[in-house]
XYZ file of C-alpha atoms in Angstrom:
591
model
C 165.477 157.450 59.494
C 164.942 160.202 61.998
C 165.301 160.124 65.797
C 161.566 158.640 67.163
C 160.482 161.186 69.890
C 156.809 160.223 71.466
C 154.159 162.567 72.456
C 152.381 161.635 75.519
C 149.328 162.568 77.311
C 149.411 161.085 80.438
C 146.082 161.934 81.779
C 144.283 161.969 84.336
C 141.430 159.774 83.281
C 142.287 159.244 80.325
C 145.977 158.950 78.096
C 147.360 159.443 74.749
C 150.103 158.949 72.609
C 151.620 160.245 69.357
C 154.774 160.481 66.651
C 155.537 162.081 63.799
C 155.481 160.038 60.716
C 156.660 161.539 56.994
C 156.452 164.932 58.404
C 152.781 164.723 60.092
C 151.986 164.597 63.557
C 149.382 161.541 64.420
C 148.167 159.990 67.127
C 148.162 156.118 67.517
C 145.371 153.759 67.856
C 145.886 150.397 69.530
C 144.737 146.902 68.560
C 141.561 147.539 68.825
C 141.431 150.923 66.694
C 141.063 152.706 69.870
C 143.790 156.305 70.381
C 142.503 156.564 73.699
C 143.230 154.772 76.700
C 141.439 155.132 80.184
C 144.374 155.534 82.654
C 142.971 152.306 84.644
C 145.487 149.761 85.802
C 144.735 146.319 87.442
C 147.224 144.011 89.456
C 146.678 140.853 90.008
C 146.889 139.061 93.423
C 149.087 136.715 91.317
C 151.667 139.817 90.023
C 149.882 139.659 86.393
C 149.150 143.567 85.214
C 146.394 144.786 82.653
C 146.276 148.380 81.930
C 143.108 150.521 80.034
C 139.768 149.211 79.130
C 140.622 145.363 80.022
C 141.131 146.741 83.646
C 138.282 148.965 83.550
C 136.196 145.677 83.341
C 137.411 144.221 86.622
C 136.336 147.185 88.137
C 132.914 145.072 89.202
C 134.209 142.316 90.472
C 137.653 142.881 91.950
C 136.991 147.063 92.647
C 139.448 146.877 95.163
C 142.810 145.590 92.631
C 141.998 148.539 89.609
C 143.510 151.957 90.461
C 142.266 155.176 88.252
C 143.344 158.486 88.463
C 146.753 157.451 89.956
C 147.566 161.159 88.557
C 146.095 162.569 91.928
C 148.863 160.965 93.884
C 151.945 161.543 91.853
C 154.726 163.658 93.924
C 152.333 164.101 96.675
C 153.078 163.329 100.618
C 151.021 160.589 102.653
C 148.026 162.290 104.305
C 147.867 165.150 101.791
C 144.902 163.009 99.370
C 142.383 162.013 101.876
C 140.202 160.023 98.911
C 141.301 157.661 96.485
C 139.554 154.259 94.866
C 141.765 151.963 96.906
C 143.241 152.588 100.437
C 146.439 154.681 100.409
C 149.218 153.639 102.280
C 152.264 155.262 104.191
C 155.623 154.319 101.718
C 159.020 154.505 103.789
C 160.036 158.193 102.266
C 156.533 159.152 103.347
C 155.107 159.210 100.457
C 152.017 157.523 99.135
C 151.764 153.185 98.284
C 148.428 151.776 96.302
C 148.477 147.908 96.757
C 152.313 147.955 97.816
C 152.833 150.433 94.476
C 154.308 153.845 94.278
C 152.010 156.142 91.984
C 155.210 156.263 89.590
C 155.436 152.591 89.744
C 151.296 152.839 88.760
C 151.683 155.371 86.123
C 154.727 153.496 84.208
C 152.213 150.433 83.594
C 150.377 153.488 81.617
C 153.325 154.363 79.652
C 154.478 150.670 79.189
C 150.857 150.606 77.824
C 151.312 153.607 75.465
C 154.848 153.000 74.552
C 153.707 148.967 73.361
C 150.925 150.937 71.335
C 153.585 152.715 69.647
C 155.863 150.599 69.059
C 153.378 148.117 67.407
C 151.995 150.585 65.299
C 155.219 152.277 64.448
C 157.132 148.848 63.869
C 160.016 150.157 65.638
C 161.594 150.636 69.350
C 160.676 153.916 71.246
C 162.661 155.077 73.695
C 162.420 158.976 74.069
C 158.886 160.812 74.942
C 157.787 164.414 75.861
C 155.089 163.950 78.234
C 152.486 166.399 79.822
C 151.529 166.934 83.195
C 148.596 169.651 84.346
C 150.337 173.385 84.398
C 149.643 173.623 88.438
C 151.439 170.662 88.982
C 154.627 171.317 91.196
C 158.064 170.669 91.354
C 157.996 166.775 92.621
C 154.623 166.330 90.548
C 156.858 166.708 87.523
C 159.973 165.214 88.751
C 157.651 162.443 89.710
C 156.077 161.812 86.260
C 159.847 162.082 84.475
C 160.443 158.944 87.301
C 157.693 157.439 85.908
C 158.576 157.461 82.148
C 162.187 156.444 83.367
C 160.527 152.971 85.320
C 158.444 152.495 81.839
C 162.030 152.782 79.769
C 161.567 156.132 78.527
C 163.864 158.823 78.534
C 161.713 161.918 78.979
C 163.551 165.050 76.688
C 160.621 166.943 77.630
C 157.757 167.970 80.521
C 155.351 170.159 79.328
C 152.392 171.648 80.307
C 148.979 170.739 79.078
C 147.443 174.032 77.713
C 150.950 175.039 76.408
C 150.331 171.665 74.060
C 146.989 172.328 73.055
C 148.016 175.819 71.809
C 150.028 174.197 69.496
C 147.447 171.373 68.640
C 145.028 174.171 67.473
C 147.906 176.117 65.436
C 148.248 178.676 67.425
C 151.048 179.929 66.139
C 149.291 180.835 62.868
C 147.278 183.230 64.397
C 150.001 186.428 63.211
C 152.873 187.735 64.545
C 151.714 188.328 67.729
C 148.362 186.997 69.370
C 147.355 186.276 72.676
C 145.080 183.029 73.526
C 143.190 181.273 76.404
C 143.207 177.681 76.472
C 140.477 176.373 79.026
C 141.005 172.850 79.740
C 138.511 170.779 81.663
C 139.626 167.181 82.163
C 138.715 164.045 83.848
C 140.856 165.281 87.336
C 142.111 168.799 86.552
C 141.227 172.100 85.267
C 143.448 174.643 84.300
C 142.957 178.053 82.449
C 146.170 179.343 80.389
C 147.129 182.307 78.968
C 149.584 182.515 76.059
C 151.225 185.094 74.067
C 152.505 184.300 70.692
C 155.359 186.244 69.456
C 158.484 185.346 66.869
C 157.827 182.391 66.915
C 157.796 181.780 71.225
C 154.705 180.836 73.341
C 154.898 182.002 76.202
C 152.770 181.522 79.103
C 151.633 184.917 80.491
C 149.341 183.479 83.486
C 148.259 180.246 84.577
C 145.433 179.328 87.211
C 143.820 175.553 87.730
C 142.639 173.537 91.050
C 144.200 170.232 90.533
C 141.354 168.439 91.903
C 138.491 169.479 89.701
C 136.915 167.467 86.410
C 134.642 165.462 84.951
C 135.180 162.705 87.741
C 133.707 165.386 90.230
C 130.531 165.902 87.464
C 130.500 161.820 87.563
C 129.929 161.938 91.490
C 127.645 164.571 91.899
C 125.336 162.921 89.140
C 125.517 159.540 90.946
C 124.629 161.251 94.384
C 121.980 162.705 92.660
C 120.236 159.823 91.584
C 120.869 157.837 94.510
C 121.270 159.405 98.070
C 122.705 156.704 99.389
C 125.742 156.397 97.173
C 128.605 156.904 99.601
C 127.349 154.206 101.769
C 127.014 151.578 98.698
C 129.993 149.047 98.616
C 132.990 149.918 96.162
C 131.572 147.790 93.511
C 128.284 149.040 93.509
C 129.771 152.494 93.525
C 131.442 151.692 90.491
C 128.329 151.079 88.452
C 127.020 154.054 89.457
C 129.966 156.030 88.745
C 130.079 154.221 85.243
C 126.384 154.592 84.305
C 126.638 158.681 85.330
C 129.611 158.918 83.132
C 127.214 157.516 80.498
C 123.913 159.868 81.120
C 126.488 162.427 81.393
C 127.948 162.441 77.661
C 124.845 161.039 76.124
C 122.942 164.327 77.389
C 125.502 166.791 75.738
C 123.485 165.386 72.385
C 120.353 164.412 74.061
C 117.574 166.970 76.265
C 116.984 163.812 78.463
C 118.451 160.308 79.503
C 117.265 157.357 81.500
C 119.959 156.739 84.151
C 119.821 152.897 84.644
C 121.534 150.879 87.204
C 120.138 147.426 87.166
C 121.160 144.880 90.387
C 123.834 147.640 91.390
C 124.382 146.362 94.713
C 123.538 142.507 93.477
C 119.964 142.834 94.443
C 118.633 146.653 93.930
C 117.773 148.155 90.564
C 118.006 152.155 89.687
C 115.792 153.675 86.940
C 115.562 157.491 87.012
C 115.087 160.030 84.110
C 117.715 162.526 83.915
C 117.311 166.170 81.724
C 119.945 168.384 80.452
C 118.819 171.033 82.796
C 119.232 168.389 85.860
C 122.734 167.956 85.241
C 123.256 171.439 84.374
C 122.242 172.506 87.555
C 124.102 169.989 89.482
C 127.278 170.932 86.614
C 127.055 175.218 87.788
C 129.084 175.088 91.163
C 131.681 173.201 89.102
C 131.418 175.222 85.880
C 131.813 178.384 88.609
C 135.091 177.247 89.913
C 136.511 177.178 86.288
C 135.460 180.828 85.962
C 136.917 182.180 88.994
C 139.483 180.570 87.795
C 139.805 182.400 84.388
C 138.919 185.646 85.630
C 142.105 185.218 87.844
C 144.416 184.184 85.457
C 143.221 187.171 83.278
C 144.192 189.654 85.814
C 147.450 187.979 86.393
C 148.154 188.357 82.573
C 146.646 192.365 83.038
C 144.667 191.064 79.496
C 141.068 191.805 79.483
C 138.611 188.903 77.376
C 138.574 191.232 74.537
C 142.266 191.542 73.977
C 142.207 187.809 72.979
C 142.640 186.224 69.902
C 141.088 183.018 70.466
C 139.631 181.344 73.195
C 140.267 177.226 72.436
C 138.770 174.108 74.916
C 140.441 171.160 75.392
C 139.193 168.366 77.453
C 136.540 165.731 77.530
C 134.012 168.119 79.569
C 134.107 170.710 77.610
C 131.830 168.674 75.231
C 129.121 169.655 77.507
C 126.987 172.313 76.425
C 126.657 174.366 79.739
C 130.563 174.668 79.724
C 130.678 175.868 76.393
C 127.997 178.075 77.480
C 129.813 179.285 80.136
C 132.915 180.258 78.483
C 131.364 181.746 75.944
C 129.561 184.071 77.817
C 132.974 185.166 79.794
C 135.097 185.401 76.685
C 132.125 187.201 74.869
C 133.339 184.896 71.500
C 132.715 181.160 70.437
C 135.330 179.394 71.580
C 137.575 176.939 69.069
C 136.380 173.736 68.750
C 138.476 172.745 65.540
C 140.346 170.098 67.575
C 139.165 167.008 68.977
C 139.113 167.745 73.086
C 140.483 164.714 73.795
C 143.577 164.167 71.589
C 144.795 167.585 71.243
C 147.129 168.101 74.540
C 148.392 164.547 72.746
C 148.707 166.051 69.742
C 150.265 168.799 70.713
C 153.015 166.699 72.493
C 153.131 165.254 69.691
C 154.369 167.995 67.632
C 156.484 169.219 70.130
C 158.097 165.602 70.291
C 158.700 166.199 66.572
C 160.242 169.826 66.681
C 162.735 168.300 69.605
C 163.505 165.458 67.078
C 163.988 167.907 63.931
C 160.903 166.791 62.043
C 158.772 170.113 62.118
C 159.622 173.574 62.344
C 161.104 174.217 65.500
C 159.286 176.179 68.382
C 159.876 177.537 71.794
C 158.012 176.682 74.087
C 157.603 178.967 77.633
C 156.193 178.230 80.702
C 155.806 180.080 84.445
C 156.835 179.532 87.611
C 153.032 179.841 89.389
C 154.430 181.179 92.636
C 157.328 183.170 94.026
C 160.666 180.960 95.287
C 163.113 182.132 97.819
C 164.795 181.539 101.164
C 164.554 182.279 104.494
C 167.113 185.171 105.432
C 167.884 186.266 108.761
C 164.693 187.421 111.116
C 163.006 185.111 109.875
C 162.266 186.809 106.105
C 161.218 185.727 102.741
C 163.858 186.259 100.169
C 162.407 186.031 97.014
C 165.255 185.088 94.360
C 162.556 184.112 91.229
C 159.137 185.635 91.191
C 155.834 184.475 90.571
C 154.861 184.145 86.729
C 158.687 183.943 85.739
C 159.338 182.307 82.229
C 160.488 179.080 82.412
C 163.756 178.138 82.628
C 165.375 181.108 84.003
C 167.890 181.367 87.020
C 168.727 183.820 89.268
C 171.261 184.306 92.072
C 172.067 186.652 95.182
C 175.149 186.766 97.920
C 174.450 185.950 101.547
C 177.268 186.642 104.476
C 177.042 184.912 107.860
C 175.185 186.583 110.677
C 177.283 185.663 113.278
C 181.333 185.466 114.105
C 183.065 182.096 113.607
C 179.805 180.483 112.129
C 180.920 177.911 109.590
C 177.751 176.698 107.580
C 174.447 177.976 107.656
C 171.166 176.255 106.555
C 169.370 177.364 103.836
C 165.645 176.766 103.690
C 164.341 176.528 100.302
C 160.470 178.608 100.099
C 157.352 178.916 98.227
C 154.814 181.446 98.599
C 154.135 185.205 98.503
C 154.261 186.125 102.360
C 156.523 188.258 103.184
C 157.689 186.183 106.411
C 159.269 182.996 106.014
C 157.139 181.263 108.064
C 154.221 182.021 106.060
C 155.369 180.035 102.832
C 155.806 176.594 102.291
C 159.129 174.879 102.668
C 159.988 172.519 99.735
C 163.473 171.680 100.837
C 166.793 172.569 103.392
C 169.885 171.857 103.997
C 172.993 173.163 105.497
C 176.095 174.969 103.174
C 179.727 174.708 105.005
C 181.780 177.847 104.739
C 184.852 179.452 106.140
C 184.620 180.552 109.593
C 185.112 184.442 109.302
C 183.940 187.520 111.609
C 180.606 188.340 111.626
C 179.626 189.368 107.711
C 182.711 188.350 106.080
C 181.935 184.939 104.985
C 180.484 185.178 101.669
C 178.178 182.683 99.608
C 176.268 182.827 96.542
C 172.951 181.272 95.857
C 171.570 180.361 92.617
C 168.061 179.165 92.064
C 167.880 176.946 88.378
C 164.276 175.950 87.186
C 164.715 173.869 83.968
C 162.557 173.249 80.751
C 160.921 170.702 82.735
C 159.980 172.889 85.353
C 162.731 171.164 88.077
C 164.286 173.214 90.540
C 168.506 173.251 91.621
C 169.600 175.362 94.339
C 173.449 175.864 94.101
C 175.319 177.758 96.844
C 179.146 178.434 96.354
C 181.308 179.230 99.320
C 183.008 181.984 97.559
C 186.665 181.965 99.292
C 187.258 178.073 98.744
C 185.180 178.155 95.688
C 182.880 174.926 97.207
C 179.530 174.406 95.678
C 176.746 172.403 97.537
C 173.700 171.338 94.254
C 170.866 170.019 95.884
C 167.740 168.979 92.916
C 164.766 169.631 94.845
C 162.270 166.553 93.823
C 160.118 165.532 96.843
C 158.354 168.775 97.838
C 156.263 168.521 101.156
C 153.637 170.159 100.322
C 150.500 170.432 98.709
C 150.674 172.933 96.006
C 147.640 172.376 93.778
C 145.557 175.017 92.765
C 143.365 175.671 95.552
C 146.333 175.674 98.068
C 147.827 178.199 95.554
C 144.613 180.733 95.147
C 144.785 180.432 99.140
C 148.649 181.985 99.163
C 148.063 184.336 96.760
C 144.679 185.416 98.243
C 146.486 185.785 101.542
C 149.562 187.587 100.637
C 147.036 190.199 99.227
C 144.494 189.711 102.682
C 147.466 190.223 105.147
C 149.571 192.653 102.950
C 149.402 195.779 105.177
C 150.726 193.081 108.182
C 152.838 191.408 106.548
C 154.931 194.345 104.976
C 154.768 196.420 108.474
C 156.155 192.899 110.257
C 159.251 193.214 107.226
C 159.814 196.943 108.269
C 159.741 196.528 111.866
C 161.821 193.236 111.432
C 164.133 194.809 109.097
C 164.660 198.273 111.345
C 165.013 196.022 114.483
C 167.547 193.835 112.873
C 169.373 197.510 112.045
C 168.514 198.450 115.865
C 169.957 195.844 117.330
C 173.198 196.264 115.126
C 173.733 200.041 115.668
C 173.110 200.873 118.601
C 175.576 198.620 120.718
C 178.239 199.946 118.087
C 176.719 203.512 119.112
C 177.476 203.135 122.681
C 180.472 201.980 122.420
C 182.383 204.236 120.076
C 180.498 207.165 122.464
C 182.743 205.211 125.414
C 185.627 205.360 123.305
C 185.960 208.374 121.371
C 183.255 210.042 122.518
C 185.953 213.357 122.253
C 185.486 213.226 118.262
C 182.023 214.732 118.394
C 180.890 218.076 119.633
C 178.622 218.228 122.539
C 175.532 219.510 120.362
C 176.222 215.910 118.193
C 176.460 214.326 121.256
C 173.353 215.229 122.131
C 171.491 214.767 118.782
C 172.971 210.873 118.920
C 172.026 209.932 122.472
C 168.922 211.685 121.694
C 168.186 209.373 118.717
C 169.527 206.298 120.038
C 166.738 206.833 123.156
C 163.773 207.605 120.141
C 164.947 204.006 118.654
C 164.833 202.228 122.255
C 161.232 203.490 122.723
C 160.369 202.540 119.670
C 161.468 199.383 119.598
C 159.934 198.897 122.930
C 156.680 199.962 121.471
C 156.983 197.552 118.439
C 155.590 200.212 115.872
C 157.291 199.560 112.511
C 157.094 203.035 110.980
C 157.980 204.725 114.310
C 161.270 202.457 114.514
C 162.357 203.190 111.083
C 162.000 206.516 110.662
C 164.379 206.723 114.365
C 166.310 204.107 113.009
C 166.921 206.392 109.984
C 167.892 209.485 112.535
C 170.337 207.903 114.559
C 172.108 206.180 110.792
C 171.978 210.339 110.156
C 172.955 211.567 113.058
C 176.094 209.525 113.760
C 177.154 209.949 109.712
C 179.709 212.863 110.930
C 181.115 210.233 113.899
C 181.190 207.507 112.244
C 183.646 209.411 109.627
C 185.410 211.091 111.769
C 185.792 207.263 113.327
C 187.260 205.950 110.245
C 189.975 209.379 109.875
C 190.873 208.869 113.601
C 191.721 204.791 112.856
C 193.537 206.084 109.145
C 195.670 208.169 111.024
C 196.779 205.967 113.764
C 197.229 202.936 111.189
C 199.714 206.058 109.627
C 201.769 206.341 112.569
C 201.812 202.818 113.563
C 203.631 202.236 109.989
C 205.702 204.823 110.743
């Protein structure tokens, strides 16, 4: 019997899971026939757990003890999520607690869940999954949801990104030998637009934009406000019939021109009755739908592919049932989108199939992903040293040497970036810590950084003092920082906004740090062999090293370089005739 390898969707609002069985990928229904299951888990005051619809049921009566969309929390830093369905408290690594819970702790009931579906349908013990997690999500989002699997008893094999599954739900690869796709997927919580290339065999990811915080929940909210303009000052459980009767209207009008939104004794006394149209919601839906655009139209021009260069244009995603969002992207795409696959199960089913290529069921495929901003360190003055770019193919590594900046230093602390400023101070810091070396003069000392991003989208740093041969590994997992989406279109719309700055504050930085280096070594090789150099060169140097004091004082970049670059030319002739002078009296010494 072959290795069992799960697919999982671990969603947002809702979750999935799949094997393959005699060579076809399925998806697996639970007792009650059902394949999906809300991501809706209620504890007990007495320690008993139910997970999925059973829990969705408490939600009137005990609103406070069922958390949903626990996926908003994972990997993220107390104070960063402002809103969530039950209070939020501080955890002792300053993370995030729900009811004394850590959102991994949360999200394993969900696997336990999905891997008990599995096993009963399968009639065997799972213990290996590939999950997915949103393509925006970050560094300790992911590392976060492989701790999750590991609480359920699962050993993840694989992360992988949402759209990148659907492409291979909807057969992608069948499109010819090389085709390029957009997979627009519009969730419960998240939104993200992909685009992949197709080629021998590979996806590849090409460009990827999303907002982590943007799906059918958000439709669910604005509906309820809509009806009822009191609904943020309603009690939780009287929220929660709202929320649940809007999610209703909502799906029935994607088959219906109008819907009676009814909410009878939602507070205990009250009653709600109001008709509902298609065009209402659609109207209330168009700020929403907008986002996802600007969102496409970005990732586009990341990927330099224009609509009509695509192959196929696919949706994925519970909301994209409704008719204005197919709309929508039709009109951007200028083609019909795909809808061969059910929106729901196919990020499922395309873990799915990837959990059977890893297990050597189906026909193997690669599968690429990108890192969705640049990752560096801070060098000295303060500057952004980007070792792996934004949009790199996933994994990759890459490496650079460093030397100390000072005499006798013996460590020095490297601070681990992300972002696209060109200052260090401008990006977001996801990790540091210091690397021991051997004390040598000042630029001796050498050590070698290496930046690893696995399959799984988890980042090593590895620095190697390169005289003892010492490396210091440290697995960034608890980023502190909120990269989703919109904190992302923010650092890429301000390393473009504050460009001109940002590169004239690297020059003058740069030709300061130069400066500051040559001309004390100027002055004093003019005190003590200022007889090597004709009195015209004399001139020419003192005359340069005075244009790169006045420019520094005047804190012009340009101005500083370009006298920075006269004085490195005019002392080329003394600096050689330097090195000749010390050859010569190393020559006589010896002899």
């Amino acid at each position: 019997m072959s290795e069992l390898i799960l697919g999982i969707d671990l969603g947002t609002t809702n979750s999935a899971v799949g094997a393959v069985e005699s060579g076809f990928p399925i998806l697996l229904a639970d007792a009650e026939g059902r394949r999906i299951t809300p991501s809706a888990v209620w504890f007990g005051a007495d320690g008993s757990v139910e997970v999925g619809r059973k829990s969705l049921r408490r939600r009137a009566s005990e609103p406070g003890r069922v958390i949903t969309s626990i996926k908003r929390l994972m990997g993220r830093r107390h104070g960063e999520e402002t809103e969530f369905c039950v209070p939020m408290e501080r955890a002792a690594d300053g993370g995030v607690a729900v009811l004394g819970r850590s959102p991994e702790e949360v999200s394993a009931e969900i696997l336990r869940e999905l891997k008990g579906i599995a096993e009963f349908r399968l009639g065997r013990t799972a213990e290996k999954a590939v999950i997915t997690v949103p393509a925006y999500f970050n560094d300790a989002q992911r590392a976060a949801t492989k701790r999750a699997g590991e609480i359920a008893g699962l050993e993840v094999v694989r992360i992988v990104s949402e759209p990148t599954a659907a492409a291979l739900a909807y057969g992608l690869d069948k499109l010819g030998e090389r085709s390029r796709v957009a997979v627009y997927d519009l969730g419960g919580g998240t939104f993200d637009l992909s685009v992949l290339e197709m080629q021998d065999g590979v996806f590849q990811v090409l460009a990827t934009r999303g907002d982590t915080r943007l799906g059918g929940d958000d439709l669910d909210a604005t509906l309820a406000r809509h009806c009822m303009e009191d609904f943020d000052s309603l009690d939780p459980a009287a929220k929660v019939r709202l929320l649940a009767e809007a999610e209703r209207v909502k799906c029935a009008l994607s088959d219906r021109e109008s819907e009676i939104f009814r909410a009878p004794f939602y507070d205990g006394a009250l009653s709600l009755e109001k008709e509902v149209t298609r065009a209402d919601l659609e109207k209330l839906a168009k700020p929403l739908i907008a986002r996802t655009l600007t969102c496409c139209r970005q990732a586009l021009a990341d990927a330099n592919v224009a609509a009509a260069d695509l192959d196929a244009v696919v949706l994925v995603g519970g909301s994209t049932r409704i008719p204005a969002v197919r709309g929508a992207v039709a009109d951007l795409f200028g083609r019909e989108p795909d809808l061969s696959q059910h929106p729901d199960e196919a990020v499922a089913l395309g873990a799915t199939i990837q959990a059977g290529v890893l297990a050597g069921t189906l026909r193997k495929m690669v599968l690429l992903d990108v890192t969705p901003l640049s990752l560096g360190i801070e060098t000295f003055g303060g500057l952004m040293n980007v070792l792996i770019p934004r949009n790199t193919t996933i994994p990759c590594k890459a490496g650079e040497m460093f030397t100390n900046a000072a005499a006798g230093q013996a460590s020095m602390r490297l601070r681990v970036l992300q972002g696209e400023r060109e200052m260090a101070r401008d990006n977001w810091e996801l990790g540091n810590f210091d690397v021991p070396f051997e004390p040598a003069p000042k630029g001796q000392a050498r050590v070698g950084v290496q930046f690893r991003i696995d399959e799984n989208g988890i980042l090593e740093v590895l620095a190697r003092d390169v005289t003892t041969g010492l490396d210091t590994v440290v697995e960034i997992r608890s980023a502190a920082v909120n990269v989703d989406d919109e904190a992302v279109e923010k650092m890429v719309g301000e390393s473009v906004e504050f460009a001109f700055e940002d590169m004239a504050e690297r020059i003058f930085t740069e030709a300061k740090m130069k400066a500051e280096e040559l001309l004390p070594a100027v002055e004093q090789a003019l005190a003590e062999a200022g007889d090597l150099v004709s009195a015209d060169e004399r001139g020419e140097i003192e005359a340069a090293a005075a244009a790169v004091k006045d420019a520094l004082a005047a804190g012009l970049p340009n101005p500083l370089k370009a006298a920075v670059q006269r004085l490195d030319k005019a002392t080329e002739a003394f600096a050689a005739a330097l090195v000749e002078k010390a050859m010569m009296d190393a020559l006589e010494r010896r002899l």
